[in-house]
mmCIF file of C-alpha atoms in Angstrom:
data_model
loop_
_atom_site.group_PDB
_atom_site.id
_atom_site.type_symbol
_atom_site.label_atom_id
_atom_site.label_comp_id
_atom_site.label_asym_id
_atom_site.label_seq_id
_atom_site.Cartn_x
_atom_site.Cartn_y
_atom_site.Cartn_z
ATOM 1 C CA MET P 1 0.000 0.000 0.000
ATOM 2 C CA PHE P 2 2.747 2.470 0.973
ATOM 3 C CA ARG P 3 4.700 1.624 -2.172
ATOM 4 C CA ARG P 4 1.633 2.303 -4.339
ATOM 5 C CA ILE P 5 1.044 5.696 -2.680
ATOM 6 C CA SER P 6 4.728 6.595 -3.010
ATOM 7 C CA THR P 7 4.721 5.607 -6.670
ATOM 8 C CA MET P 8 1.579 7.650 -7.337
ATOM 9 C CA ALA P 9 3.021 10.679 -5.516
ATOM 10 C CA MET P 10 6.278 10.428 -7.449
ATOM 11 C CA GLY P 11 4.373 10.117 -10.722
ATOM 12 C CA ALA P 12 2.280 13.178 -9.931
ATOM 13 C CA ALA P 13 5.386 15.179 -9.049
ATOM 14 C CA LEU P 14 7.120 14.164 -12.274
ATOM 15 C CA ALA P 15 4.033 15.037 -14.321
ATOM 16 C CA VAL P 16 3.936 18.496 -12.817
ATOM 17 C CA MET P 17 7.662 19.017 -13.404
ATOM 18 C CA ALA P 18 7.469 17.757 -16.986
ATOM 19 C CA GLY P 19 4.825 20.271 -18.013
ATOM 20 C CA PRO P 20 5.507 23.876 -18.938
ATOM 21 C CA GLY P 21 6.630 25.282 -15.610
ATOM 22 C CA LEU P 22 5.672 28.752 -14.488
ATOM 23 C CA ALA P 23 8.654 28.844 -12.166
ATOM 24 C CA GLN P 24 11.112 28.288 -14.987
ATOM 25 C CA ASP P 25 9.646 30.620 -17.567
ATOM 26 C CA ALA P 26 12.123 33.363 -18.512
ATOM 27 C CA ASP P 27 9.520 34.751 -20.941
ATOM 28 C CA LEU P 28 7.158 35.353 -18.037
ATOM 29 C CA GLY P 29 10.091 36.858 -16.145
ATOM 30 C CA GLU P 30 10.758 39.239 -19.029
ATOM 31 C CA ALA P 31 7.116 40.336 -19.074
ATOM 32 C CA ILE P 32 7.193 40.954 -15.317
ATOM 33 C CA TYR P 33 10.483 42.826 -15.631
ATOM 34 C CA THR P 34 9.206 44.994 -18.486
ATOM 35 C CA GLN P 35 6.036 45.902 -16.640
ATOM 36 C CA TYR P 36 7.424 46.533 -13.158
ATOM 37 C CA CYS P 37 11.215 46.862 -13.154
ATOM 38 C CA ALA P 38 12.228 48.583 -16.380
ATOM 39 C CA THR P 39 11.005 52.009 -15.245
ATOM 40 C CA CYS P 40 13.980 52.178 -12.888
ATOM 41 C CA HIS P 41 16.402 49.532 -14.142
ATOM 42 C CA GLY P 42 15.909 50.284 -17.851
ATOM 43 C CA ALA P 43 14.583 48.158 -20.694
ATOM 44 C CA GLY P 44 17.907 46.350 -21.013
ATOM 45 C CA GLY P 45 18.669 46.244 -17.285
ATOM 46 C CA GLN P 46 21.571 48.717 -17.376
ATOM 47 C CA GLY P 47 20.109 50.955 -14.645
ATOM 48 C CA ASN P 48 19.048 53.704 -17.021
ATOM 49 C CA GLY P 49 15.269 53.647 -16.737
ATOM 50 C CA PRO P 50 13.152 56.760 -17.231
ATOM 51 C CA LEU P 51 12.688 57.269 -13.486
ATOM 52 C CA THR P 52 16.386 57.287 -12.594
ATOM 53 C CA ASP P 53 16.514 61.089 -12.785
ATOM 54 C CA LEU P 54 14.015 61.235 -9.940
ATOM 55 C CA LEU P 55 15.828 58.809 -7.655
ATOM 56 C CA THR P 56 18.333 59.785 -4.999
ATOM 57 C CA THR P 57 20.256 56.496 -5.185
ATOM 58 C CA GLN P 58 22.053 54.962 -8.136
ATOM 59 C CA VAL P 59 20.157 52.162 -9.851
ATOM 60 C CA PRO P 60 22.372 49.109 -10.369
ATOM 61 C CA ASP P 61 23.212 47.668 -13.760
ATOM 62 C CA LEU P 62 21.496 44.284 -13.584
ATOM 63 C CA THR P 63 23.437 42.994 -16.594
ATOM 64 C CA GLN P 64 26.616 42.965 -14.492
ATOM 65 C CA LEU P 65 25.459 40.751 -11.617
ATOM 66 C CA SER P 66 27.512 37.782 -12.819
ATOM 67 C CA ALA P 67 30.549 39.944 -13.613
ATOM 68 C CA GLY P 68 30.554 41.177 -10.026
ATOM 69 C CA ASN P 69 30.370 37.603 -8.744
ATOM 70 C CA ASP P 70 33.281 35.827 -10.497
ATOM 71 C CA ASN P 71 31.126 35.289 -13.623
ATOM 72 C CA VAL P 72 28.591 33.202 -11.703
ATOM 73 C CA PHE P 73 25.028 34.444 -11.567
ATOM 74 C CA PRO P 74 24.125 34.920 -7.877
ATOM 75 C CA MET P 75 20.690 33.314 -8.190
ATOM 76 C CA LEU P 76 19.919 33.038 -4.484
ATOM 77 C CA GLN P 77 20.983 36.611 -3.755
ATOM 78 C CA VAL P 78 18.874 37.882 -6.650
ATOM 79 C CA ILE P 79 15.846 35.961 -5.409
ATOM 80 C CA HIS P 80 16.339 37.398 -1.925
ATOM 81 C CA VAL P 81 16.422 40.942 -3.287
ATOM 82 C CA ILE P 82 13.319 40.382 -5.403
ATOM 83 C CA ASP P 83 11.280 38.773 -2.629
ATOM 84 C CA GLY P 84 12.322 41.314 -0.018
ATOM 85 C CA ARG P 85 14.539 39.248 2.261
ATOM 86 C CA THR P 86 17.382 41.744 1.915
ATOM 87 C CA GLY P 87 15.302 44.818 2.754
ATOM 88 C CA LEU P 88 17.042 46.802 0.014
ATOM 89 C CA ARG P 89 16.875 50.428 1.153
ATOM 90 C CA ALA P 90 16.741 51.956 -2.316
ATOM 91 C CA HIS P 91 13.217 50.649 -2.619
ATOM 92 C CA GLY P 92 12.088 52.241 0.639
ATOM 93 C CA GLY P 93 11.661 48.811 2.132
ATOM 94 C CA PRO P 94 11.440 45.236 0.979
ATOM 95 C CA MET P 95 11.193 44.430 -2.700
ATOM 96 C CA PRO P 96 9.115 44.434 -4.657
ATOM 97 C CA VAL P 97 7.967 47.947 -4.038
ATOM 98 C CA TYR P 98 4.602 46.878 -5.456
ATOM 99 C CA GLY P 99 3.752 44.977 -2.279
ATOM 100 C CA ALA P 100 1.489 42.040 -3.020
ATOM 101 C CA LEU P 101 2.098 42.175 -6.770
ATOM 102 C CA PHE P 102 3.512 38.697 -7.048
ATOM 103 C CA SER P 103 0.748 37.125 -4.981
ATOM 104 C CA GLU P 104 -2.117 38.584 -7.028
ATOM 105 C CA GLU P 105 -3.921 36.714 -9.784
ATOM 106 C CA SER P 106 -3.115 33.316 -8.341
ATOM 107 C CA PRO P 107 -4.740 30.438 -10.232
ATOM 108 C CA SER P 108 -5.385 28.606 -6.965
ATOM 109 C CA ASP P 109 -7.871 29.141 -4.178
ATOM 110 C CA THR P 110 -5.541 27.691 -1.560
ATOM 111 C CA LYS P 111 -2.899 29.342 0.533
ATOM 112 C CA TYR P 112 -0.284 26.904 -0.788
ATOM 113 C CA GLY P 113 -1.195 27.623 -4.400
ATOM 114 C CA ASP P 114 -0.689 31.330 -3.790
ATOM 115 C CA VAL P 115 2.750 30.711 -2.312
ATOM 116 C CA LEU P 116 3.815 28.493 -5.197
ATOM 117 C CA PHE P 117 2.467 30.928 -7.782
ATOM 118 C CA THR P 118 4.292 33.813 -6.087
ATOM 119 C CA ARG P 119 7.550 31.884 -5.894
ATOM 120 C CA GLY P 120 7.154 30.935 -9.542
ATOM 121 C CA LYS P 121 6.906 34.591 -10.542
ATOM 122 C CA VAL P 122 9.964 35.516 -8.470
ATOM 123 C CA LEU P 123 11.957 32.627 -9.917
ATOM 124 C CA SER P 124 10.856 33.495 -13.465
ATOM 125 C CA LEU P 125 12.061 37.045 -12.959
ATOM 126 C CA ALA P 126 15.393 35.797 -11.602
ATOM 127 C CA TYR P 127 15.771 33.431 -14.582
ATOM 128 C CA TYR P 128 15.156 36.336 -16.935
ATOM 129 C CA LEU P 129 17.807 38.432 -15.182
ATOM 130 C CA GLU P 130 20.217 35.541 -15.628
ATOM 131 C CA THR P 131 19.612 35.661 -19.402
ATOM 132 C CA ILE P 132 20.606 39.330 -19.704
ATOM 133 C CA GLN P 133 24.040 38.954 -18.097
ATOM 134 C CA GLN P 134 26.969 40.321 -20.091
#
């Protein structure tokens, strides 16, 4: 009985992972970036967005994250900045500055679905940032 349940659980997990994953979608990450990040960080991520003239702090060049980390993309650090764990002061508090942005429009009615959907958006954005490294 336990073996059958374990096999079914493993099969369900593999089926979910084999499908088109929200969490690994750099295209979704690009759309999120374009809509919410490019105004400060610029369309190409170089820190030259249209709002930079109004800011009192320098906006970082997101295309140089790997270059500043021995040519290794700092995925975990990037995720922590995006989800607010670093409390980046330039944003007046935790990122994203849009508050509950990444938890809105969840396809699930459960608390766990919201968390997974939110984490998928954050990870998609981080994957996109990895693709624009120079």
